[in-house]
CSV table of C-alpha atoms in Angstrom, one decimal:
chain,number,residue,atom,x,y,z
A,9,MET,CA,210.7,136.1,207.1
A,10,ALA,CA,213.1,133.9,205.2
A,11,ALA,CA,211.6,131.3,202.9
A,12,HIS,CA,212.3,127.7,204.0
A,13,ARG,CA,212.6,125.2,201.1
A,14,LYS,CA,213.2,121.5,201.3
A,15,PRO,CA,216.5,120.4,199.8
A,16,ARG,CA,216.0,118.7,196.4
A,17,GLN,CA,216.5,115.0,196.6
A,18,SER,CA,217.8,112.7,193.9
A,19,PRO,CA,215.2,110.5,192.2
A,20,LEU,CA,217.3,107.6,193.5
A,21,GLY,CA,217.8,108.9,197.0
A,22,GLY,CA,217.3,107.0,200.1
A,23,GLN,CA,216.7,103.3,200.0
A,24,ALA,CA,216.1,103.3,196.2
A,25,GLY,CA,219.5,104.9,195.6
A,26,ARG,CA,221.3,102.5,197.8
A,27,THR,CA,219.6,99.6,196.0
A,28,ALA,CA,220.5,101.0,192.6
A,29,ALA,CA,224.1,101.5,193.6
A,30,THR,CA,224.4,98.0,194.9
A,31,LEU,CA,223.0,96.5,191.7
A,32,ALA,CA,225.4,98.7,189.6
A,33,LEU,CA,228.4,97.5,191.6
A,34,ALA,CA,227.2,93.9,191.3
A,35,SER,CA,226.7,94.2,187.6
A,36,ALA,CA,230.2,95.7,187.1
A,37,ALA,CA,231.8,93.0,189.2
A,38,THR,CA,229.9,90.3,187.1
A,39,ALA,CA,231.0,91.9,183.9
A,40,THR,CA,234.6,92.1,185.1
A,41,LEU,CA,234.5,88.5,186.2
A,42,PHE,CA,233.2,87.2,182.8
A,43,GLU,CA,235.6,89.4,180.9
A,44,GLY,CA,238.5,88.0,182.8
A,45,SER,CA,237.4,84.3,182.8
A,46,GLY,CA,235.4,84.0,179.5
A,47,HIS,CA,236.7,82.0,176.6
A,48,ALA,CA,236.1,82.4,172.9
A,49,GLU,CA,234.6,79.5,171.0
A,50,PRO,CA,237.4,77.1,170.2
A,51,ARG,CA,238.5,77.2,166.5
A,52,PRO,CA,237.9,73.9,164.7
A,53,THR,CA,240.9,71.8,163.8
A,54,THR,CA,242.0,71.3,160.2
A,55,ALA,CA,240.6,67.8,160.4
A,56,GLN,CA,237.2,69.1,161.6
A,57,VAL,CA,237.1,71.7,158.9
A,58,LYS,CA,238.0,69.0,156.3
A,59,GLU,CA,235.3,66.7,157.6
A,60,LYS,CA,232.7,69.5,157.5
A,61,VAL,CA,233.7,70.7,154.0
A,62,ASP,CA,233.7,67.1,152.7
A,63,ARG,CA,230.2,66.5,154.1
A,64,LEU,CA,229.0,69.7,152.4
A,65,TYR,CA,230.5,68.7,149.1
A,66,GLU,CA,229.0,65.3,149.4
A,67,GLU,CA,225.6,66.8,150.0
A,68,ALA,CA,226.1,69.2,147.1
A,69,GLU,CA,226.9,66.2,144.8
A,70,VAL,CA,223.7,64.5,145.9
A,71,ALA,CA,221.8,67.6,144.9
A,72,THR,CA,223.8,67.8,141.7
A,73,GLU,CA,222.8,64.3,140.6
A,74,ARG,CA,219.1,65.2,141.5
A,75,TYR,CA,219.6,68.4,139.4
A,76,ASN,CA,221.0,66.3,136.5
A,77,GLY,CA,218.0,63.9,136.7
A,78,ALA,CA,215.5,66.8,136.8
A,79,LYS,CA,217.3,68.5,133.8
A,80,GLU,CA,217.2,65.2,131.8
A,81,LYS,CA,213.4,64.9,132.5
A,82,ALA,CA,212.8,68.6,131.7
A,83,ASP,CA,214.7,68.2,128.4
A,84,GLU,CA,212.7,65.2,127.5
A,85,ALA,CA,209.4,67.0,128.3
A,86,ARG,CA,210.5,70.0,126.4
A,87,THR,CA,211.3,67.9,123.3
A,88,ALA,CA,208.0,66.1,123.5
A,89,PHE,CA,206.1,69.4,123.9
A,90,GLU,CA,207.8,71.0,121.0
A,91,ARG,CA,207.1,67.9,118.8
A,92,LEU,CA,203.4,67.9,119.7
A,93,ARG,CA,203.3,71.7,119.1
A,94,ASP,CA,204.8,71.3,115.7
A,95,GLU,CA,202.5,68.4,114.8
A,96,ALA,CA,199.5,70.5,115.9
A,97,ALA,CA,200.7,73.3,113.7
A,98,ARG,CA,200.9,71.0,110.7
A,99,ARG,CA,197.5,69.5,111.4
A,100,THR,CA,196.0,73.0,111.8
A,101,GLN,CA,197.4,73.9,108.4
A,102,ARG,CA,195.8,70.8,106.9
A,103,LEU,CA,192.5,71.6,108.7
A,104,ASN,CA,192.5,75.1,107.2
A,105,THR,CA,193.2,73.7,103.7
A,106,ALA,CA,190.3,71.2,104.1
A,107,ARG,CA,188.0,74.0,105.3
A,108,ASP,CA,189.0,76.2,102.3
A,109,GLY,CA,188.2,73.3,99.9
A,110,LEU,CA,184.8,72.7,101.5
A,111,GLY,CA,184.0,76.4,101.3
A,112,ALA,CA,184.9,76.5,97.6
A,113,MET,CA,182.5,73.6,97.0
A,114,ALA,CA,179.7,75.3,98.9
A,115,ALA,CA,180.3,78.5,96.9
A,116,ALA,CA,180.2,76.7,93.6
A,117,GLN,CA,177.1,74.9,94.6
A,118,TYR,CA,175.4,78.2,95.5
A,119,ARG,CA,176.3,79.7,92.2
A,120,SER,CA,174.9,76.8,90.3
A,121,GLY,CA,171.6,77.1,92.2
A,122,GLY,CA,171.9,73.8,94.0
A,123,LEU,CA,168.7,72.4,92.4
A,124,ASP,CA,167.5,69.0,93.3
A,125,PRO,CA,168.1,66.5,90.4
A,126,ALA,CA,164.3,65.7,90.2
A,127,VAL,CA,163.6,69.4,89.7
A,128,GLN,CA,166.3,69.6,87.0
A,129,LEU,CA,164.7,66.6,85.3
A,130,ALA,CA,161.3,68.2,85.3
A,131,LEU,CA,162.7,71.4,83.8
A,132,THR,CA,164.9,69.9,81.1
A,133,SER,CA,163.5,68.6,77.7
A,134,ASN,CA,166.7,66.6,77.1
A,135,PRO,CA,166.9,63.4,79.2
A,136,ASP,CA,170.5,62.7,78.2
A,137,GLN,CA,171.5,66.1,79.5
A,138,TYR,CA,169.7,65.5,82.7
A,139,LEU,CA,171.5,62.1,83.3
A,140,GLU,CA,174.9,63.8,82.7
A,141,ARG,CA,174.1,66.5,85.2
A,142,ALA,CA,172.8,64.0,87.7
A,143,ALA,CA,176.0,62.0,87.5
A,144,LEU,CA,178.1,65.1,88.0
A,145,ALA,CA,176.0,66.2,91.0
A,146,GLU,CA,176.4,62.8,92.5
A,147,ARG,CA,180.2,62.9,92.2
A,148,ALA,CA,180.2,66.4,93.6
A,149,GLY,CA,178.2,65.2,96.5
A,150,GLU,CA,180.7,62.4,97.2
A,151,ARG,CA,183.6,64.8,97.1
A,152,GLN,CA,181.8,67.2,99.4
A,153,ALA,CA,181.1,64.3,101.9
A,154,ALA,CA,184.7,63.3,101.7
A,155,ALA,CA,185.8,66.9,102.3
A,156,VAL,CA,183.5,67.1,105.4
A,157,SER,CA,184.9,63.9,106.7
A,158,ALA,CA,188.4,65.2,106.2
A,159,VAL,CA,187.6,68.4,108.1
A,160,ARG,CA,186.1,66.4,111.0
A,161,ARG,CA,189.2,64.1,111.2
A,162,GLU,CA,191.7,67.0,111.2
A,163,LEU,CA,189.6,68.9,113.7
A,164,ALA,CA,189.6,66.0,116.1
A,165,ALA,CA,193.3,65.4,115.6
A,166,VAL,CA,194.1,69.1,116.3
A,167,ARG,CA,192.0,69.0,119.5
A,168,GLN,CA,193.8,65.9,120.7
A,169,LEU,CA,197.2,67.3,120.0
A,170,ARG,CA,196.4,70.5,121.8
A,171,ALA,CA,195.2,68.6,124.8
A,172,GLU,CA,198.4,66.5,124.8
A,173,SER,CA,200.5,69.6,124.4
A,174,THR,CA,198.8,71.2,127.4
A,175,GLY,CA,199.6,68.1,129.5
A,176,ARG,CA,203.2,68.1,128.3
A,177,LEU,CA,203.5,71.8,129.1
A,178,ASP,CA,202.3,71.2,132.7
A,179,THR,CA,204.8,68.3,133.0
A,180,LEU,CA,207.6,70.5,131.7
A,181,ARG,CA,206.8,73.3,134.2
A,182,GLY,CA,206.8,70.8,137.0
A,183,HIS,CA,210.3,69.5,136.0
A,184,GLU,CA,211.5,73.1,135.6
A,185,THR,CA,210.3,73.9,139.2
A,186,GLU,CA,212.2,70.9,140.5
A,187,LEU,CA,215.2,71.9,138.4
A,188,ARG,CA,215.3,75.4,140.1
A,189,ARG,CA,214.9,73.8,143.5
A,190,GLN,CA,217.8,71.4,143.1
A,191,LYS,CA,219.9,74.2,141.6
A,192,ALA,CA,219.3,76.3,144.7
A,193,ALA,CA,220.2,73.3,146.9
A,194,VAL,CA,223.5,72.8,145.1
A,195,LEU,CA,224.4,76.5,145.2
A,196,GLY,CA,223.5,76.6,148.9
A,197,LYS,CA,225.8,73.7,149.8
A,198,LEU,CA,228.7,75.0,147.8
A,199,GLN,CA,228.3,78.5,149.4
A,200,ALA,CA,228.3,76.9,152.8
A,201,ALA,CA,231.5,75.1,152.0
A,202,ARG,CA,233.1,78.3,150.8
A,203,THR,CA,232.0,80.1,153.9
A,204,VAL,CA,233.7,77.5,156.1
A,205,LEU,CA,236.9,77.7,154.2
A,206,ALA,CA,236.9,81.5,154.2
A,207,ARG,CA,237.1,81.5,158.0
A,208,LEU,CA,240.4,79.8,158.0
A,209,THR,CA,243.6,81.7,158.5
A,210,ALA,CA,246.3,81.6,156.0
A,211,GLU,CA,248.2,79.0,158.1
A,212,GLU,CA,245.0,76.9,158.6
A,213,ARG,CA,244.2,77.1,154.9
A,214,ALA,CA,247.8,75.9,154.1
A,215,ARG,CA,247.3,72.9,156.4
A,216,TYR,CA,243.9,72.1,154.8
A,217,GLU,CA,245.3,72.2,151.3
A,218,ALA,CA,248.3,70.1,152.4
A,219,ALA,CA,245.8,67.5,153.8
A,220,GLU,CA,243.9,67.6,150.5
A,221,ALA,CA,247.1,67.1,148.5
A,222,GLY,CA,248.0,64.2,150.7
A,223,ARG,CA,244.6,62.6,150.0
A,224,ASP,CA,245.0,63.2,146.3
A,225,GLY,CA,248.3,61.3,146.2
A,226,SER,CA,249.8,60.9,142.7
A,227,GLY,CA,246.5,61.7,141.1
A,228,ALA,CA,246.9,65.5,141.5
A,229,SER,CA,250.3,65.4,139.9
A,230,ALA,CA,249.1,63.1,137.1
A,231,GLY,CA,246.2,65.5,136.5
A,232,ASN,CA,248.4,68.6,136.4
A,233,SER,CA,250.7,66.8,134.0
A,234,ALA,CA,247.9,65.9,131.7
A,235,ALA,CA,246.5,69.5,131.9
A,236,GLY,CA,249.8,70.8,130.5
A,237,GLY,CA,249.8,68.3,127.6
A,238,THR,CA,247.9,68.1,124.4
A,239,GLY,CA,244.8,66.7,125.9
A,240,THR,CA,244.8,63.7,123.6
A,241,ALA,CA,245.6,60.0,124.2
A,242,THR,CA,246.2,57.0,122.0
A,243,ALA,CA,245.5,53.6,123.4
A,244,ALA,CA,246.1,50.1,122.0
A,245,PRO,CA,242.8,48.4,121.0
A,246,ALA,CA,242.3,46.7,124.3
A,247,THR,CA,245.1,47.8,126.6
A,248,ALA,CA,245.3,50.7,129.1
A,249,ARG,CA,248.3,51.6,131.3
A,250,ALA,CA,247.7,52.6,134.9
A,251,ASP,CA,248.9,56.0,136.0
A,252,ARG,CA,252.0,56.5,137.9
A,253,SER,CA,252.0,56.1,141.7
A,254,SER,CA,254.5,56.6,144.4
A,255,GLY,CA,255.8,53.2,143.5
A,256,GLY,CA,256.5,54.0,139.9
A,257,ASP,CA,254.8,52.7,136.8
A,258,ARG,CA,252.3,49.8,137.3
A,259,ALA,CA,252.2,46.9,134.8
A,260,PRO,CA,249.9,47.3,131.8
A,261,VAL,CA,246.3,46.5,132.6
A,262,THR,CA,244.2,44.7,130.0
A,263,ALA,CA,240.7,46.0,129.4
A,264,PRO,CA,237.9,43.4,128.8
A,265,ASN,CA,237.3,44.8,125.3
A,266,GLY,CA,238.1,47.6,122.9
A,267,ARG,CA,235.2,49.8,124.0
A,268,ALA,CA,236.3,49.7,127.6
A,269,ALA,CA,239.8,50.6,126.5
A,270,GLU,CA,238.4,53.5,124.5
A,271,ALA,CA,236.4,54.8,127.6
A,272,VAL,CA,239.6,54.6,129.7
A,273,SER,CA,241.6,56.4,127.0
A,274,PHE,CA,239.1,59.2,126.8
A,275,ALA,CA,239.0,59.6,130.6
A,276,ARG,CA,242.8,59.8,130.8
A,277,ALA,CA,242.7,62.6,128.2
A,278,GLN,CA,240.5,64.7,130.5
A,279,LEU,CA,242.9,64.6,133.5
A,280,GLY,CA,243.3,68.1,134.9
A,281,LYS,CA,240.1,69.5,133.6
A,282,PRO,CA,237.9,71.3,136.2
A,283,TYR,CA,234.9,69.9,138.0
A,284,VAL,CA,231.8,72.0,137.3
A,285,TRP,CA,228.5,70.7,138.6
A,286,GLY,CA,226.0,69.8,135.8
A,287,ALA,CA,228.8,69.8,133.2
A,288,THR,CA,229.2,67.0,130.6
A,289,GLY,CA,232.3,68.3,128.8
A,290,PRO,CA,234.2,69.0,126.8
A,291,SER,CA,236.0,71.6,128.9
A,292,ALA,CA,234.6,70.6,132.3
A,293,PHE,CA,232.7,67.7,134.0
A,294,ASP,CA,230.9,66.5,137.0
A,295,CYS,CA,231.3,62.9,138.1
A,296,SER,CA,228.5,61.3,136.1
A,297,GLY,CA,229.1,63.7,133.2
A,298,LEU,CA,232.7,62.4,132.9
A,299,THR,CA,231.7,58.7,132.9
A,300,GLN,CA,228.8,59.4,130.4
A,301,ALA,CA,231.2,61.2,128.1
A,302,ALA,CA,233.9,58.5,128.4
A,303,TRP,CA,231.5,55.8,127.3
A,304,ARG,CA,229.9,57.9,124.7
A,305,ALA,CA,233.4,58.2,123.1
A,306,ALA,CA,233.4,54.4,123.0
A,307,GLY,CA,230.0,54.3,121.3
A,308,VAL,CA,227.9,53.5,124.3
A,309,SER,CA,225.1,55.7,125.5
A,310,LEU,CA,224.8,55.9,129.3
A,311,PRO,CA,222.0,57.7,131.2
A,312,ARG,CA,222.8,61.0,132.9
A,313,THR,CA,222.8,60.3,136.6
A,314,THR,CA,224.8,58.1,139.0
A,315,TYR,CA,221.6,56.4,140.3
A,316,THR,CA,220.6,55.5,136.7
A,317,GLN,CA,224.1,54.6,135.5
A,318,ILE,CA,224.5,51.9,138.2
A,319,ASN,CA,221.6,50.1,136.4
A,320,ALA,CA,223.0,50.6,132.9
A,321,GLY,CA,225.0,47.3,132.8
A,322,ARG,CA,225.8,44.1,134.7
A,323,ARG,CA,226.7,44.4,138.4
A,324,VAL,CA,230.1,43.2,139.3
A,325,SER,CA,231.8,42.7,142.7
A,326,ARG,CA,234.8,44.7,143.8
A,327,SER,CA,237.0,41.6,143.4
A,328,GLN,CA,235.9,41.3,139.7
A,329,LEU,CA,236.6,44.9,138.7
A,330,ALA,CA,238.2,45.5,135.2
A,331,PRO,CA,239.3,48.7,133.5
A,332,GLY,CA,236.2,50.6,132.1
A,333,ASP,CA,233.9,49.5,134.9
A,334,LEU,CA,231.8,52.2,136.6
A,335,VAL,CA,232.5,52.4,140.3
A,336,PHE,CA,230.0,54.0,142.7
A,337,PHE,CA,230.3,55.5,146.2
A,338,TYR,CA,228.3,56.4,149.2
A,339,SER,CA,225.0,54.8,150.3
A,340,GLY,CA,223.0,57.2,148.1
A,341,ILE,CA,225.0,56.3,145.0
A,342,SER,CA,225.9,59.9,144.7
A,343,HIS,CA,229.4,59.6,143.1
A,344,VAL,CA,230.8,57.6,140.2
A,345,GLY,CA,234.2,57.1,138.7
A,346,LEU,CA,235.8,55.0,135.9
A,347,TYR,CA,238.0,52.1,137.1
A,348,ILE,CA,241.4,51.9,135.4
A,349,GLY,CA,242.9,49.0,137.2
A,350,GLY,CA,245.3,48.6,140.1
A,351,GLY,CA,242.7,49.7,142.7
A,352,GLN,CA,242.5,53.2,141.0
A,353,MET,CA,239.9,55.2,139.2
A,354,ILE,CA,239.6,58.4,137.2
A,355,HIS,CA,236.9,60.7,138.5
A,356,ALA,CA,235.7,64.3,138.7
A,357,PRO,CA,235.8,64.8,142.5
A,358,ARG,CA,234.2,68.1,143.4
A,359,PRO,CA,234.6,71.9,142.9
A,360,GLY,CA,238.2,73.0,143.1
A,361,ALA,CA,239.5,69.5,142.5
A,362,PRO,CA,240.1,68.6,138.8
A,363,VAL,CA,239.6,65.3,137.0
A,364,ARG,CA,242.2,63.1,138.5
A,365,VAL,CA,243.3,59.6,139.4
A,366,ALA,CA,242.4,58.4,142.9
A,367,PRO,CA,242.3,55.2,144.9
A,368,LEU,CA,239.0,53.4,145.3
A,369,ASP,CA,239.4,53.6,149.1
A,370,GLU,CA,239.1,57.4,149.0
A,371,MET,CA,235.4,57.1,149.5
A,372,PRO,CA,232.9,54.5,150.8
A,373,PHE,CA,232.5,51.9,148.0
A,374,ALA,CA,228.8,51.2,147.1
A,375,GLY,CA,229.0,49.0,144.0
A,376,ALA,CA,230.2,48.6,140.4
A,377,THR,CA,228.7,48.0,136.9
A,378,ARG,CA,230.2,46.7,133.7
A,379,VAL,CA,228.9,48.3,130.5
A,380,GLY,CA,229.8,47.9,126.8
């Protein structure tokens, strides 16, 4: 008798198979439809890229000024801590010297027996000798009391200095933590800007750079020219000449005083030097580092950050601007330049853009201060 076997069925046979086939066909059709009609994300225009990069650079500059402020505070805390530590070391040395002196007195007293003067009087047959010894013992006691007091004073001073040093060290560590945080913020914003620019094609990058050059105007050429020069400038005591523009040389601009002229002269000598965040010269600058260095060359000490420099002098309106005035931008007072007259300033713009001349209208004006 022949064996009868059921034919093997596919796991997806019958209704299940028909359902699976239907789904597969539908999926393929859907995929084909999307492949044929889908669109890639539109590439941003040069203007959109420029807007995004400018925003990232502005945010980086905000973080840079916060970094500068944190660094200034950290430096001050470190100086104070080191001063207290050195004073504590000197006081400790004096304490040890006083202790040694007190120990020497105690040893000498022990060797002499340290007898009470009344006992010595009872034992001696010479009253004059007793009185001499009593006087010496009294003076020795006074010296010993003074030595004990000196030890106590030095010990209290050392304890206080060590407590203050501990507090300063805690403050220093707090500022150093903030310093690291702001540094990370700066680097993050700059990396984000580089990432945006790296996505541009060669043609798009050329258009972006052309737009940047157009915004720079004559400042870029002035900066490049200065970079190729000797890097020095000589100015009349209170006169500074504005940089060239597309309209040729401007008339000489008179600074309000010799110090302002010196600050402008120094800033001109830096044209073409690179922007480096946190830098105060002499080979590179950030915005507030440049203005601080310019006025330092004129003998005036400015604070480190934009938001402290704006309070370093007398506020003036835009219509009252004179060469040497500090001009500030953005609502957060995150950028500063040095006014040179004719509606122009010298400033350190951002990474990749050297120290240059630029119009005040390049950024949102926030205020101005006159120093010196």
